[in-house]
Structures are given as C-alpha cells and as structure tokens.
XYZ file of C-alpha atoms in Angstrom:
251
model
C 95.852 12.591 38.952
C 95.500 15.540 41.317
C 98.407 17.517 42.708
C 97.611 16.435 46.276
C 97.970 12.743 45.442
C 101.304 13.360 43.684
C 102.591 15.288 46.687
C 101.626 12.404 48.940
C 103.395 9.902 46.714
C 106.733 11.804 46.462
C 108.210 10.106 49.570
C 107.376 6.778 48.013
C 109.240 7.661 44.820
C 112.259 8.816 46.844
C 112.480 5.415 48.511
C 112.750 3.676 45.202
C 115.126 6.314 43.724
C 118.109 4.117 44.679
C 117.036 1.635 42.030
C 118.194 1.922 38.500
C 116.117 3.870 36.052
C 115.209 0.688 34.272
C 113.697 -0.720 37.485
C 111.712 2.441 38.195
C 107.971 1.727 37.972
C 105.932 3.791 35.574
C 104.318 6.910 36.920
C 100.811 5.501 36.464
C 101.697 2.658 38.882
C 102.639 5.076 41.644
C 99.231 4.791 43.426
C 99.874 1.077 43.951
C 102.920 1.884 46.056
C 100.686 3.731 48.534
C 100.185 0.442 50.398
C 103.683 0.750 51.855
C 103.388 1.324 55.650
C 103.480 5.025 56.479
C 104.285 6.635 59.803
C 101.189 7.565 61.803
C 100.651 11.289 61.839
C 97.692 13.661 61.903
C 96.482 14.371 58.408
C 93.746 16.884 59.321
C 93.719 20.084 61.286
C 92.778 19.981 64.971
C 89.000 20.168 65.577
C 86.806 19.480 68.617
C 83.571 19.183 66.596
C 82.346 15.660 66.011
C 81.413 14.672 62.520
C 77.778 14.794 61.516
C 77.664 11.087 60.775
C 78.650 10.251 64.345
C 76.459 12.913 65.967
C 73.266 12.123 64.050
C 70.973 9.428 65.390
C 69.212 7.935 62.424
C 66.802 5.893 64.553
C 65.089 8.899 66.140
C 62.025 10.376 64.437
C 62.285 13.817 66.073
C 59.154 13.436 68.217
C 59.922 14.588 71.791
C 56.685 13.001 73.067
C 57.416 9.506 71.791
C 56.475 6.896 74.377
C 54.131 9.125 76.383
C 50.623 7.797 76.955
C 47.782 9.193 79.028
C 45.972 5.851 78.975
C 48.918 3.809 80.233
C 50.040 6.564 82.655
C 53.609 6.507 81.437
C 54.161 10.145 82.308
C 56.511 12.598 80.684
C 59.906 11.595 79.399
C 61.508 14.786 80.683
C 60.670 16.592 83.921
C 58.992 19.936 83.506
C 58.509 22.924 85.741
C 55.028 21.966 86.898
C 56.237 18.722 88.469
C 57.759 20.680 91.365
C 54.569 22.579 92.158
C 52.245 21.167 94.838
C 49.124 19.789 93.176
C 45.699 20.006 94.840
C 44.516 16.803 96.451
C 40.926 15.637 95.918
C 38.620 15.658 98.918
C 37.190 12.160 99.192
C 35.049 12.802 102.252
C 31.721 14.383 101.152
C 31.242 16.057 104.538
C 34.450 18.055 104.117
C 33.679 19.358 100.669
C 32.798 23.005 100.290
C 29.312 23.731 98.992
C 29.087 25.673 95.766
C 26.262 28.238 95.717
C 23.732 27.402 92.998
C 20.979 29.685 91.766
C 17.612 28.133 92.579
C 16.045 29.799 89.518
C 18.719 28.671 87.054
C 17.407 27.733 83.618
C 19.084 24.332 83.637
C 16.754 23.211 86.421
C 14.095 22.962 83.725
C 15.806 19.800 82.446
C 15.232 18.050 85.808
C 12.044 16.746 87.358
C 10.075 18.659 89.950
C 12.149 17.099 92.750
C 15.360 18.141 90.956
C 16.694 14.607 90.997
C 18.557 12.678 88.319
C 15.833 9.999 88.094
C 12.078 10.203 88.528
C 10.046 7.867 90.658
C 7.429 5.567 89.080
C 4.662 7.625 90.710
C 5.853 10.775 88.959
C 6.001 9.096 85.563
C 2.677 7.288 85.819
C 0.808 10.449 86.773
C 0.609 11.683 83.182
C -2.224 13.815 81.856
C -3.801 13.839 78.412
C -2.393 15.682 75.378
C -3.660 19.103 74.339
C -6.443 19.253 71.766
C -6.553 21.413 68.661
C -9.654 23.215 69.934
C -7.806 24.287 73.081
C -4.729 25.395 71.167
C -6.732 27.557 68.740
C -7.411 30.033 71.544
C -3.733 30.355 72.482
C -1.523 33.211 71.361
C 1.699 32.880 69.415
C 3.731 33.318 72.589
C 1.774 30.611 74.402
C 2.248 28.131 71.556
C 5.955 28.958 71.417
C 6.356 28.430 75.174
C 4.353 25.201 75.139
C 6.452 23.824 72.283
C 9.715 24.366 74.168
C 8.252 22.927 77.359
C 7.516 19.760 75.387
C 11.080 19.754 74.020
C 12.581 20.029 77.509
C 10.318 17.285 78.829
C 11.291 14.900 76.029
C 14.944 15.757 76.622
C 14.575 14.921 80.309
C 12.866 11.604 79.562
C 15.576 10.635 77.064
C 18.290 11.537 79.599
C 16.658 9.421 82.303
C 16.322 6.515 79.858
C 20.064 6.612 79.112
C 20.902 6.964 82.801
C 18.783 3.971 83.767
C 20.382 1.954 80.993
C 23.845 2.933 82.229
C 22.979 1.967 85.804
C 21.399 -1.275 84.521
C 18.006 -0.593 86.069
C 15.823 -3.377 84.687
C 13.063 -3.087 83.750
C 12.698 0.421 82.398
C 9.729 2.504 83.470
C 6.829 1.694 81.172
C 5.128 4.981 81.941
C 8.048 6.931 80.435
C 7.253 5.742 76.901
C 3.577 6.587 77.377
C 4.466 10.058 78.628
C 6.795 10.602 75.676
C 4.007 9.585 73.272
C 1.620 12.021 74.978
C 4.106 14.870 74.531
C 4.613 13.980 70.874
C 0.843 14.103 70.339
C 0.758 17.580 71.858
C 3.512 18.727 69.508
C 1.599 17.298 66.548
C -1.498 19.267 67.617
C 0.591 22.451 67.847
C 1.781 21.903 64.271
C -1.825 21.330 63.188
C -2.916 24.599 64.814
C -0.108 26.561 63.184
C -0.967 25.036 59.802
C -4.574 26.190 60.163
C -3.413 29.698 60.992
C -1.128 29.751 57.985
C -3.944 28.769 55.604
C -6.233 31.354 57.215
C -3.594 34.035 56.756
C -3.055 32.999 53.120
C -6.788 33.267 52.370
C -6.966 36.647 54.109
C -4.043 37.870 52.025
C -5.813 36.929 48.791
C -8.941 38.795 49.924
C -6.866 41.846 50.912
C -5.394 42.078 47.412
C -8.841 43.130 46.075
C -9.776 45.293 49.069
C -9.038 49.012 48.495
C -8.926 49.687 52.230
C -5.954 47.331 52.799
C -2.434 48.329 51.803
C -0.237 45.231 51.496
C 2.833 47.366 50.786
C 2.582 49.304 54.028
C 5.646 50.280 56.017
C 6.347 52.331 59.135
C 5.206 55.568 57.500
C 2.040 54.393 55.739
C -0.703 52.469 57.557
C -1.788 49.029 56.389
C -5.504 49.756 56.866
C -7.000 52.802 55.143
C -10.725 52.969 55.947
C -12.968 55.065 53.784
C -14.684 58.133 55.237
C -18.332 58.065 56.399
C -19.475 60.410 53.581
C -18.122 58.072 50.916
C -20.016 55.162 52.418
C -23.313 57.152 52.378
C -22.849 58.029 48.689
C -22.294 54.399 47.834
C -25.463 53.381 49.731
C -27.670 56.120 48.139
C -26.975 55.025 44.562
C -28.708 51.614 44.875
C -31.638 53.253 46.723
C -32.146 55.837 44.002
C -32.067 53.169 41.330
C -34.622 51.080 43.223
C -36.978 54.076 43.702
C -36.960 54.893 39.997
C -38.319 51.444 39.236
C -38.160 49.656 35.915
C -38.274 51.833 32.815
C-alpha cells in the first residue's frame, strides 16, 4: 500500500478510534472503509487546461479538405482570402469579346485545312489526287523526302481529328472520301519507305566496293579527305605496262 493511500485513510481510522481495540478492523481492511461519504473538496491543483481525452476528437481524420468536391460544387469548408477578391466575369456576348492577335504564319495552321476551319467540306475531301510513285521519289533529295513525310503525317493527323470531331458532333454519315484520302497518304508513305530502302542498299553496295578501292578512304575525318585520286602520271604508267606486253607478243 502506498503512502498516499494511507494518508488518505487516516481520517477514516480516527473515526473508528472510539471503538475498542478488539473492534478495530485489521489494517488490510482499511481500503474498504473508503466508501464512507467524504466532504467534497478539490483534490487537484487549479488548472485551466482541459484534459487531452476531452479535447481530442477521435472521429476526425485530420483532413482539412474533407467534404469538398469540385464535381458537386460544395465549395470550401473555410473561407479563404481569395473569396473577397472580385473575380472576372465571362463575356457571353461574342460581339463584345476582345480579339486576340494571331500570327497568320503560325505552324499550327498546318494542322487545319486550307480554309482554316475545324471541318472540311465534302468537295475538299473528294478532290484527292493520286499517291506519289517510286520513280518520282527517286529524283528527290533527302530534304524533300523528309518534308514530304511530315506533310503526310500532318495530313493524317488532320483527317483523324476531323473524324473524331464529326463523331462527337454526331454527323452521320461520315465523309467517305476521308478514308480514301487517308489510304492515298499511307500509300505515299509506303513509297517513301521503299525509296529510302533502295538508297540504303545502294549505299551498302557502294561501301563494299569502296573497301577495295585504294582511292577511297573510309576512315576519313575533317583533316583527311575521303577521296584520294591518283595522279595523272601514275595512271599513264599503269596503262603503258599492258601496251608493252601486247607489243612484245607471245614468246
């Protein structure tokens, strides 16, 4: 038994001190006498701080944004500083809207049709030419093939965008000429790949021939030239040897 509990039970023992010693309860039964009504008095020091068990809210999860939803437009739970600032109002009248200057030569105009509209007319889609042939592409430079390839990519991107836009607006039926035009562009891209494949094989064969050619230096850099032609005197000496052997005749 601690000293504090004994000190608290001393008044109880004094109340029963008038009894004879034989009627005194044993010391180990003293805690049972604590049920005797005691005068109300403050047992703790004065404090203005609430206990943690009362202050804590066990149902809260600590999320200050609980209950806020942008979809349901519930708004913020607590007002913030921006709520007092005047917000700009949208201009619903198109005639009162300010015009934004747009560059007429902007690169994004390449993803629109020639009229710079969101959708093309049936006349524009039907007027489709033929695809490029391999014979025509063989005479083009690397830069021309590169430019033509990206023109085809932009055109297919524009056709796919218009297809999605017509589907969103529920324009039925879709333009039949758009699929034909897309197929024509894909054929042109296939011919460009064919032309580049031919050039690669031609370059590979030329590289194998250059390995045995003494006038070609495959390990050339900025300081040494790749082509080292022989001098004119060396070529004459090489030509005179077969002539001299032919003039001597058979032995």
